Tab-separated table of C-alpha atoms in Angstrom:
chain	number	residue	atom	x	y	z
A	1	MET	CA	74.288	22.455	47.199
A	2	THR	CA	71.402	21.956	49.599
A	3	ASN	CA	68.918	19.124	49.476
A	4	SER	CA	66.286	21.661	48.491
A	5	SER	CA	68.332	22.734	45.471
A	6	LEU	CA	68.839	19.087	44.429
A	7	SER	CA	65.122	18.440	44.604
A	8	ILE	CA	64.398	21.422	42.370
A	9	SER	CA	67.030	20.320	39.835
A	10	GLU	CA	65.698	16.767	39.756
A	11	SER	CA	62.183	18.058	39.328
A	12	ASN	CA	63.227	20.270	36.429
A	13	ALA	CA	65.049	17.381	34.798
A	14	GLN	CA	61.979	15.171	35.065
A	15	MET	CA	59.817	17.874	33.558
A	16	LEU	CA	62.215	18.333	30.685
A	17	LEU	CA	62.265	14.571	30.123
A	18	LEU	CA	58.461	14.407	30.077
A	19	LYS	CA	58.252	17.311	27.647
A	20	SER	CA	60.813	15.633	25.412
A	21	LYS	CA	58.762	12.430	25.394
A	22	GLU	CA	55.595	14.401	24.650
A	23	VAL	CA	57.307	16.136	21.745
A	24	ARG	CA	58.515	12.804	20.358
A	25	MET	CA	55.043	11.307	20.774
A	26	MET	CA	53.487	14.266	18.995
A	27	ARG	CA	55.964	13.903	16.196
A	28	ALA	CA	55.225	10.182	15.918
A	29	VAL	CA	51.493	10.932	15.728
A	30	ASP	CA	52.074	13.581	13.100
A	31	VAL	CA	54.263	11.203	11.095
A	32	LEU	CA	51.644	8.446	11.278
A	33	GLU	CA	48.887	10.838	10.236
A	34	SER	CA	50.940	11.897	7.226
A	35	LEU	CA	51.497	8.261	6.251
A	36	GLU	CA	47.840	7.349	6.726
A	37	LEU	CA	46.863	10.205	4.441
A	38	VAL	CA	49.033	8.690	1.710
A	39	GLY	CA	47.966	5.114	2.328
A	40	SER	CA	44.238	5.803	2.575
A	41	SER	CA	43.812	5.427	-1.197
A	42	GLN	CA	46.045	2.375	-1.581
A	43	TRP	CA	44.875	-0.261	0.890
A	44	GLY	CA	46.827	1.190	3.855
A	45	LEU	CA	50.191	0.628	2.165
A	46	VAL	CA	52.924	3.177	1.578
A	47	THR	CA	56.315	3.079	-0.104
A	48	THR	CA	59.489	4.712	1.195
A	49	THR	CA	59.441	7.010	-1.844
A	50	GLN	CA	55.902	8.140	-1.087
A	51	ALA	CA	56.776	8.607	2.585
A	52	HIS	CA	59.756	10.762	1.651
A	53	GLU	CA	57.515	12.915	-0.575
A	54	ALA	CA	55.207	13.353	2.431
A	55	GLY	CA	58.110	14.535	4.603
A	56	VAL	CA	58.717	11.250	6.445
A	57	SER	CA	62.290	9.972	6.331
A	58	LYS	CA	63.461	6.362	6.210
A	59	MET	CA	64.664	6.783	9.770
A	60	HIS	CA	61.147	7.625	10.956
A	61	LEU	CA	59.793	4.605	9.100
A	62	SER	CA	62.409	2.360	10.658
A	63	ARG	CA	61.589	3.617	14.143
A	64	LEU	CA	57.864	3.051	13.583
A	65	ALA	CA	58.641	-0.454	12.315
A	66	GLU	CA	60.817	-1.181	15.385
A	67	ARG	CA	57.951	-0.178	17.648
A	68	GLY	CA	55.528	-2.342	15.677
A	69	THR	CA	53.433	0.641	14.618
A	70	VAL	CA	53.952	-0.198	10.939
A	71	GLN	CA	54.832	-3.512	9.326
A	72	ARG	CA	57.420	-4.009	6.611
A	73	VAL	CA	55.676	-5.998	3.860
A	74	ARG	CA	58.527	-6.079	1.376
A	75	HIS	CA	61.566	-4.020	0.489
A	76	GLY	CA	60.456	-0.395	0.333
A	77	VAL	CA	56.790	-1.016	1.205
A	78	TYR	CA	55.174	-0.728	4.639
A	79	ALA	CA	51.715	-1.606	5.952
A	80	LEU	CA	50.071	0.986	8.185
A	81	PRO	CA	47.736	0.186	11.117
A	82	SER	CA	44.741	0.672	8.792
A	83	ALA	CA	46.072	-1.759	6.161
A	84	ASP	CA	43.967	-4.533	4.686
A	85	THR	CA	45.800	-7.730	5.603
A	86	GLY	CA	43.890	-9.946	3.160
A	87	PRO	CA	45.395	-12.455	0.702
A	88	LEU	CA	46.096	-9.770	-1.895
A	89	GLN	CA	48.308	-7.612	0.329
A	90	GLY	CA	51.518	-9.106	-1.036
A	91	LEU	CA	50.393	-8.542	-4.646
A	92	ARG	CA	49.353	-4.969	-3.932
A	93	ALA	CA	52.655	-4.255	-2.210
A	94	ALA	CA	54.558	-5.706	-5.178
A	95	TRP	CA	52.488	-3.574	-7.548
A	96	LEU	CA	53.256	-0.428	-5.540
A	97	ALA	CA	56.926	-1.399	-5.617
A	98	THR	CA	56.817	-1.075	-9.423
A	99	GLY	CA	56.194	2.654	-8.982
A	100	SER	CA	52.520	2.467	-9.962
A	101	GLN	CA	49.818	4.371	-8.133
A	102	PRO	CA	46.051	3.730	-7.959
A	103	ALA	CA	45.296	7.330	-8.879
A	104	GLY	CA	47.195	7.109	-12.157
A	105	SER	CA	45.040	7.051	-15.298
A	106	GLN	CA	47.819	5.209	-17.115
A	107	PRO	CA	49.264	2.633	-14.703
A	108	LEU	CA	52.871	1.665	-15.189
A	109	ALA	CA	52.022	-1.987	-14.587
A	110	VAL	CA	48.894	-4.113	-15.058
A	111	VAL	CA	48.393	-7.284	-13.017
A	112	SER	CA	48.240	-10.238	-15.407
A	113	GLY	CA	48.555	-14.006	-15.784
A	114	GLU	CA	48.321	-16.113	-12.640
A	115	SER	CA	48.331	-12.966	-10.497
A	116	ALA	CA	45.230	-11.706	-12.323
A	117	ALA	CA	43.535	-15.070	-11.764
A	118	ALA	CA	44.210	-14.635	-8.036
A	119	VAL	CA	42.558	-11.207	-8.053
A	120	TYR	CA	39.405	-12.669	-9.641
A	121	SER	CA	39.610	-15.839	-7.492
A	122	LEU	CA	39.624	-18.008	-10.602
A	123	GLY	CA	40.518	-21.650	-10.137
A	124	ASP	CA	43.262	-22.879	-7.856
A	125	VAL	CA	46.304	-21.727	-9.827
A	126	LEU	CA	49.155	-20.799	-7.483
A	127	ALA	CA	51.181	-17.860	-8.731
A	128	SER	CA	54.904	-18.534	-8.397
A	129	LYS	CA	55.667	-14.870	-9.129
A	130	TYR	CA	53.839	-11.591	-9.177
A	131	GLU	CA	53.250	-10.926	-12.864
A	132	PHE	CA	52.766	-7.493	-14.399
A	133	THR	CA	52.318	-6.283	-17.964
A	134	THR	CA	54.026	-3.034	-18.975
A	135	ALA	CA	54.073	-1.069	-22.203
A	136	VAL	CA	57.872	-0.654	-21.989
A	137	ARG	CA	60.524	-3.224	-21.257
A	138	ARG	CA	61.397	-3.392	-17.575
A	139	GLN	CA	63.837	-5.412	-15.510
A	140	THR	CA	63.972	-6.059	-11.795
A	141	THR	CA	66.318	-7.566	-9.241
A	142	GLN	CA	63.389	-8.759	-7.130
A	143	PRO	CA	63.089	-12.523	-7.698
A	144	ASP	CA	59.346	-12.694	-7.061
A	145	ILE	CA	58.339	-10.195	-9.765
A	146	ARG	CA	57.995	-10.915	-13.466
A	147	TYR	CA	57.391	-8.307	-16.182
A	148	ARG	CA	55.777	-8.905	-19.573
A	149	LYS	CA	56.113	-6.242	-22.265
A	150	ARG	CA	53.089	-5.663	-24.511
A	151	ASP	CA	50.462	-3.062	-25.317
A	152	LEU	CA	47.046	-3.808	-23.869
A	153	PRO	CA	43.939	-2.214	-25.405
A	154	ASP	CA	41.571	-0.490	-23.004
A	155	GLU	CA	39.004	-3.293	-23.205
A	156	ASP	CA	41.625	-5.755	-21.906
A	157	VAL	CA	42.161	-3.823	-18.650
A	158	ALA	CA	39.746	-3.703	-15.722
A	159	TRP	CA	40.110	-1.878	-12.395
A	160	VAL	CA	39.405	-4.126	-9.414
A	161	ASP	CA	39.359	-2.268	-6.096
A	162	GLY	CA	41.928	0.231	-7.309
A	163	LEU	CA	44.150	-2.394	-8.949
A	164	PRO	CA	44.515	-2.523	-12.756
A	165	VAL	CA	44.054	-6.133	-13.880
A	166	THR	CA	43.774	-7.808	-17.261
A	167	SER	CA	40.149	-8.601	-18.103
A	168	VAL	CA	38.795	-12.060	-17.337
A	169	ALA	CA	38.861	-13.054	-21.012
A	170	ARG	CA	42.427	-11.775	-21.472
A	171	THR	CA	43.480	-13.583	-18.297
A	172	VAL	CA	42.036	-16.859	-19.597
A	173	ASN	CA	43.848	-16.346	-22.899
A	174	ASP	CA	47.137	-15.624	-21.111
A	175	LEU	CA	46.874	-18.727	-18.955
A	176	ALA	CA	46.001	-20.942	-21.914
A	177	THR	CA	48.811	-19.450	-24.008
A	178	ASP	CA	51.362	-19.800	-21.199
A	179	GLY	CA	50.773	-23.541	-21.005
A	180	THR	CA	48.441	-23.943	-18.039
A	181	ASP	CA	47.370	-27.594	-17.989
A	182	PHE	CA	43.835	-28.506	-19.058
A	183	ASP	CA	42.486	-29.379	-15.596
A	184	HIS	CA	43.671	-26.149	-13.964
A	185	LEU	CA	42.417	-24.153	-16.952
A	186	ALA	CA	39.039	-25.879	-16.652
A	187	ALA	CA	38.714	-24.712	-13.045
A	188	VAL	CA	39.612	-21.163	-14.090
A	189	VAL	CA	37.000	-21.125	-16.866
A	190	ARG	CA	34.372	-22.661	-14.582
A	191	ASP	CA	34.842	-19.891	-12.025
A	192	ALA	CA	34.905	-17.267	-14.760
A	193	VAL	CA	31.480	-18.379	-15.986
A	194	ALA	CA	30.021	-18.944	-12.520
A	195	THR	CA	31.297	-15.915	-10.596
A	196	THR	CA	31.986	-13.105	-13.071
A	197	ASP	CA	29.904	-11.255	-15.635
A	198	VAL	CA	32.153	-12.212	-18.542
A	199	ARG	CA	30.251	-13.152	-21.687
A	200	SER	CA	30.678	-16.676	-22.998
A	201	GLY	CA	31.363	-15.203	-26.430
A	202	SER	CA	34.415	-13.407	-25.033
A	203	LEU	CA	35.711	-16.663	-23.563
A	204	VAL	CA	35.182	-18.418	-26.874
A	205	GLN	CA	37.255	-15.760	-28.633
A	206	ALA	CA	39.936	-16.002	-25.947
A	207	LEU	CA	40.198	-19.778	-26.375
A	208	GLU	CA	40.009	-19.819	-30.181
A	209	PRO	CA	43.776	-19.293	-30.798
A	210	VAL	CA	44.755	-22.217	-28.537
A	211	ALA	CA	41.861	-24.600	-29.182
A	212	GLU	CA	43.739	-26.786	-31.643
A	213	ARG	CA	46.642	-27.179	-29.235
A	214	PHE	CA	44.233	-28.632	-26.676
A	215	GLY	CA	42.603	-30.952	-29.238
A	216	SER	CA	39.443	-28.926	-29.871
A	217	PRO	CA	38.251	-27.838	-33.322
A	218	ASP	CA	37.403	-24.305	-32.198
A	219	GLY	CA	36.963	-22.049	-29.194
A	220	ASN	CA	33.313	-22.925	-28.709
A	221	ALA	CA	34.045	-26.652	-28.506
A	222	MET	CA	36.973	-26.018	-26.171
A	223	LEU	CA	34.827	-23.922	-23.838
A	224	ALA	CA	32.230	-26.699	-23.669
A	225	ALA	CA	34.968	-29.289	-23.023
A	226	LEU	CA	36.526	-27.227	-20.230
A	227	LEU	CA	33.210	-26.684	-18.491
A	228	LYS	CA	32.350	-30.350	-18.785
A	229	ALA	CA	35.738	-31.356	-17.334
A	230	ALA	CA	35.147	-28.983	-14.398
A	231	GLY	CA	31.706	-30.459	-13.742
A	232	PHE	CA	29.891	-27.325	-14.862
A	233	GLN	CA	27.229	-28.083	-17.470
A	234	PRO	CA	25.300	-25.045	-18.680
A	235	ASP	CA	22.882	-25.231	-21.572
A	236	THR	CA	25.110	-25.684	-24.615
A	237	GLY	CA	22.476	-23.987	-26.733
A	238	LEU	CA	22.816	-20.844	-24.634
A	239	LEU	CA	26.586	-21.013	-24.988
A	240	GLU	CA	26.244	-21.076	-28.745
A	241	LEU	CA	23.850	-18.147	-28.646
A	242	ALA	CA	26.494	-16.144	-26.805
A	243	VAL	CA	28.643	-16.185	-29.932
A	244	PRO	CA	27.524	-13.097	-31.912
A	245	GLU	CA	27.297	-14.684	-35.351
A	246	LEU	CA	25.397	-17.731	-34.059
A	247	ARG	CA	23.041	-15.554	-32.047
A	248	GLU	CA	22.235	-13.431	-35.089
A	249	LYS	CA	21.648	-16.544	-37.165
A	250	PHE	CA	19.242	-17.827	-34.509
A	251	PHE	CA	17.176	-14.655	-34.435
A	252	ARG	CA	17.087	-14.412	-38.227
A	253	LYS	CA	15.661	-17.907	-38.335
A	254	LEU	CA	12.963	-17.214	-35.740
A	255	ALA	CA	12.226	-13.618	-36.779
A	256	PRO	CA	9.107	-14.499	-38.881
A	257	GLU	CA	7.621	-16.488	-36.003
A	258	PHE	CA	8.318	-13.696	-33.491
A	259	GLU	CA	6.773	-11.145	-35.852
A	260	ASP	CA	3.633	-13.243	-36.255
A	261	ILE	CA	3.271	-13.589	-32.454
A	262	VAL	CA	3.637	-9.829	-31.974
A	263	ASN	CA	1.167	-9.060	-34.768
A	264	ARG	CA	-1.452	-11.359	-33.294
A	265	ALA	CA	-1.001	-9.835	-29.842
A	266	VAL	CA	-1.365	-6.264	-31.160
A	267	ASP	CA	-4.429	-7.146	-33.235
A	268	GLU	CA	-6.076	-8.891	-30.282
A	269	ARG	CA	-5.490	-5.845	-28.090
A	270	LEU	CA	-7.023	-3.532	-30.718
A	271	ARG	CA	-10.072	-5.791	-30.916
A	272	GLU	CA	-10.527	-5.532	-27.159
A	273	LEU	CA	-10.325	-1.738	-27.337
A	274	GLU	CA	-12.834	-1.598	-30.194
A	275	GLN	CA	-15.636	-3.312	-28.258
A	276	GLY	CA	-18.429	-0.934	-27.361
A	277	ILE	CA	-16.855	2.031	-29.189
A	278	ALA	CA	-18.619	3.776	-32.065
A	279	PHE	CA	-16.033	4.849	-34.621
A	280	THR	CA	-16.335	7.551	-37.195
A	281	SER	CA	-14.916	6.925	-40.613
A	282	ALA	CA	-11.783	8.940	-39.800
A	283	THR	CA	-11.280	7.095	-36.503
A	284	ARG	CA	-11.687	3.781	-38.264
A	285	HIS	CA	-8.821	4.652	-40.629
A	286	VAL	CA	-6.597	5.516	-37.637
A	287	VAL	CA	-7.345	2.201	-35.940
A	288	ASP	CA	-6.711	0.259	-39.139
A	289	ALA	CA	-3.431	2.088	-39.631
A	290	ALA	CA	-2.328	1.004	-36.148
A	291	ARG	CA	-2.803	-2.644	-37.014
A	292	PRO	CA	0.275	-4.716	-37.978
A	293	ASP	CA	0.687	-5.197	-41.721
A	294	GLY	CA	-0.284	-8.850	-41.427
A	295	THR	CA	-3.742	-8.086	-40.024
A	296	ARG	CA	-4.418	-4.677	-41.584
A	297	ASP	CA	-5.639	-5.976	-44.964
A	298	ALA	CA	-7.963	-8.520	-43.371
A	299	ALA	CA	-9.434	-5.864	-41.086
A	300	SER	CA	-9.912	-3.474	-44.000
A	301	ARG	CA	-11.744	-6.108	-46.019
A	302	GLN	CA	-13.950	-6.882	-43.021
A	303	ASN	CA	-14.741	-3.220	-42.426
A	304	ARG	CA	-15.654	-2.685	-46.081
A	305	LYS	CA	-18.119	-5.563	-45.917
A	306	ILE	CA	-19.617	-4.183	-42.739
A	307	ASP	CA	-19.923	-0.686	-44.201
A	308	ASP	CA	-21.668	-2.196	-47.234
A	309	GLY	CA	-24.151	-3.989	-44.983
A	310	GLY	CA	-22.581	-7.405	-45.420
A	311	ALA	CA	-21.541	-9.931	-42.794
A	312	ALA	CA	-18.055	-10.179	-41.408
A	313	ASP	CA	-15.652	-12.886	-42.568
A	314	SER	CA	-16.370	-16.119	-40.794
A	315	ALA	CA	-12.749	-17.269	-40.608
A	316	GLY	CA	-11.772	-16.226	-37.087
A	317	SER	CA	-13.476	-12.787	-37.282
A	318	GLU	CA	-16.004	-11.379	-34.906
A	319	PRO	CA	-19.555	-10.347	-35.961
A	320	ALA	CA	-20.097	-6.783	-37.055
A	321	ALA	CA	-22.039	-6.013	-33.893
A	322	THR	CA	-19.048	-6.999	-31.786
A	323	VAL	CA	-16.562	-4.965	-33.755
A	324	LEU	CA	-18.573	-1.779	-34.189
A	325	GLY	CA	-21.055	-1.995	-31.312
A	326	GLY	CA	-24.603	-0.734	-31.701
A	327	GLN	CA	-23.679	1.487	-34.609
A	328	ALA	CA	-23.231	-1.527	-36.891
A	329	GLY	CA	-26.895	-2.496	-36.591
A	330	GLN	CA	-27.991	1.021	-37.373
A	331	ARG	CA	-25.892	1.114	-40.490
A	332	GLY	CA	-27.428	-2.128	-41.672
A	333	GLN	CA	-30.923	-0.484	-41.632
A	334	GLU	CA	-29.878	2.594	-43.604
A	335	PRO	CA	-30.630	2.595	-47.341
A	336	ARG	CA	-27.599	2.032	-49.483
A	337	ARG	CA	-26.489	5.104	-51.378
A	338	ARG	CA	-25.181	4.804	-54.857
A	339	GLY	CA	-23.180	7.394	-56.675
């Protein structure tokens, strides 16, 4: 074989090698695109099961992991280049490992307990395990996952960035029930009041079942004690108003005073509108009907006196000329008609 023939053979071999590399690179890009499509709705994470459903084998995942293209977060869960590497990545990966998916209307597992507190950034409780609540009994061989079986009503579940989590009030109740010490619980409640939109009444109800265990007579007193221990001192009166029955009692007590204030304001506004306006008899009845009940009778009595040519009441009432304008003086000069 001549040198020329060898050169041609070597050239062909190099071309074939380059084409083979290009094909492998194209396949790797295609594989990564398929994985990114799956992980785009779940924080850039993907499970081996989901990858398989997308046509990507475990072998492809392993090769991508060896090259550093993807990162193995835990058994069966990989982080893609677009993954959010924040403090909740481990929890999200553990949740995906349960078989749950963000798109599911009925999640298999709901983040709860100390894990839920971490999602809301409540207090400084360190979760020893990833805790999930499920409607059916589940077991796992993974030592860092704990399941709790119970049925959660819809109002006890909130979606936080695609992750189903027990509500703040339910989380506080779980922590208190599970034996979280008073100081750590105080920090959790402080952050719940300061950083979330949870109502104080909901926290009171959440603490009510465990109040006696912590030496408080009721949930309201326990909430106040926890906030005081954490150095957070809101207006205790406002806290009490947050409890529905106390709030209703408060408004029932002040309702007469509020009604009187409103009536006075409406009557004063009508007086301002009346100045300089000549009313017919029919218009006068409409204006009187618009007055609050508390001022309507007094206005009617005043108007009757004015119509009869008499003076207006002196107790806080305006003269007839002010109420009815120039027309009042004209009426006073007309002869009185008798039936």
